[in-house]
Structures are given as C-alpha cells and as structure tokens.
Amino acid sequence: MVSLAWSMVLLCTVMVIGAVFVGQLVQSFLLDQTEMLEPRIAVYNLFGTFSRAFFTMFEVTIAPGGWTRSGLVLSNAVDRSFLLFYFGYVFMVSFAMIRVITAVFLKETLQVATTDHESVVAERMKKSKQLVGRCREAFQFADSSGD
C-alpha cells in the first residue's frame, strides 16, 4: 500500500510540473490578439487553466496515445518544438516511469503470493499433525491388548 501512495505522489508531482510548464509556455500565445481565435480556444481548452492543464497531462500520462490530440494542437497552433517536449515526456513518464511502477507492484504481488502459499502450507501441516494425533488417540483407545 505504501508503494501505491508513493507512486501516486510521484506521478502527480510529475503531472503538476508538466502542467505548469506547458501552461506557462502557452500563456503568451493565448494572450496574443494577433493570433486567430479558433486555435487559441483549442489551446485554452487544453492548457488555459491549471485544472485543464493538469487534466491534459493526466491524459497524456495515463492513456496510451492520449498525447496525440493535445500534442498536435500545440504543435500546429503554437510551435512545433512542443513535439520535443511531448516525445520526452511520453518516453520518460508514460513508458519508463509507469513500467517501473508496474514492476514494483508485480514484485510486491508475487511476494505476497509467496507468503500466502507458505502460510497455506503451514496451515495444512498443522491440520495434518492434528489429524494424525486424533487417529493415534483413537487407535490407542481401541487397542485393548496394548500391543
């Protein structure tokens, strides 16, 4: 459970950093009255406020292929260099970090499964010893000659 909490803290921190970074970079584009209104609205819908930016970064982080919509909007409307940010973010966070977190959960699951298997074996051995003891008592009670 502790690793789940730390994984969530780590991912949320990375998503907040990404949201603030991109949100700040697009502010000059959003405020530029010389740009067309439609692309500015599209960029605002993705990164205009912190909550929108965080939700977009959540989508980029968690959903495979979720970066294409927002990445294409930013690269077409604002600047193509945003694709470099997206490629780096997707490779480092979505692929590498998520895979490491998955490996940690898998390791813990296998460790718990091994512990459960050992406790099941110990419980069966205990029951088996109890059964042998009861059988021995029954045979001693039934043995009238004592041989």
Coordinates of N, CA and C in Angstrom, one line a residue, residues 17 19 32 56 58 69 92 97 103 109 115 126 140 143 145 147:
I17 N 4.2 19.4 -12.6 CA 5.3 20.1 -13.2 C 5.1 20.2 -14.7
A19 N 2.2 20.3 -16.3 CA 1.0 21.2 -16.5 C 1.4 22.6 -16.3
D32 N -2.1 36.6 -27.1 CA -1.7 37.4 -28.3 C -3.0 37.6 -29.2
T56 N -5.1 17.5 -18.9 CA -4.5 17.1 -20.1 C -3.2 16.3 -19.8
F58 N -2.7 14.5 -17.2 CA -3.1 13.2 -16.7 C -3.5 12.3 -17.9
R69 N -3.7 14.1 -29.3 CA -4.7 15.2 -29.5 C -4.1 16.6 -29.0
M92 N 9.8 9.3 -21.1 CA 10.3 9.3 -19.7 C 9.2 8.9 -18.7
M97 N 8.6 5.5 -16.4 CA 8.2 5.6 -15.1 C 7.0 4.6 -14.8
A103 N 6.4 -2.7 -12.4 CA 7.3 -3.8 -11.9 C 7.3 -3.8 -10.4
T109 N 3.2 -8.1 -5.4 CA 2.2 -9.1 -5.6 C 2.7 -10.5 -5.5
T115 N 4.2 -15.5 0.2 CA 3.9 -15.5 1.7 C 2.5 -16.3 1.9
K126 N -0.2 -28.2 10.0 CA -0.8 -28.2 11.3 C -2.0 -29.0 11.4
Q140 N -5.2 -45.9 20.1 CA -4.8 -46.3 21.4 C -6.0 -46.6 22.3
D143 N -7.3 -50.0 21.1 CA -6.4 -51.2 21.3 C -6.5 -51.6 22.8
S145 N -5.5 -54.7 23.9 CA -4.5 -55.6 24.3 C -3.2 -54.8 24.6
D147 N -0.7 -54.1 22.5 CA 0.5 -54.5 21.7 C 0.6 -53.7 20.5

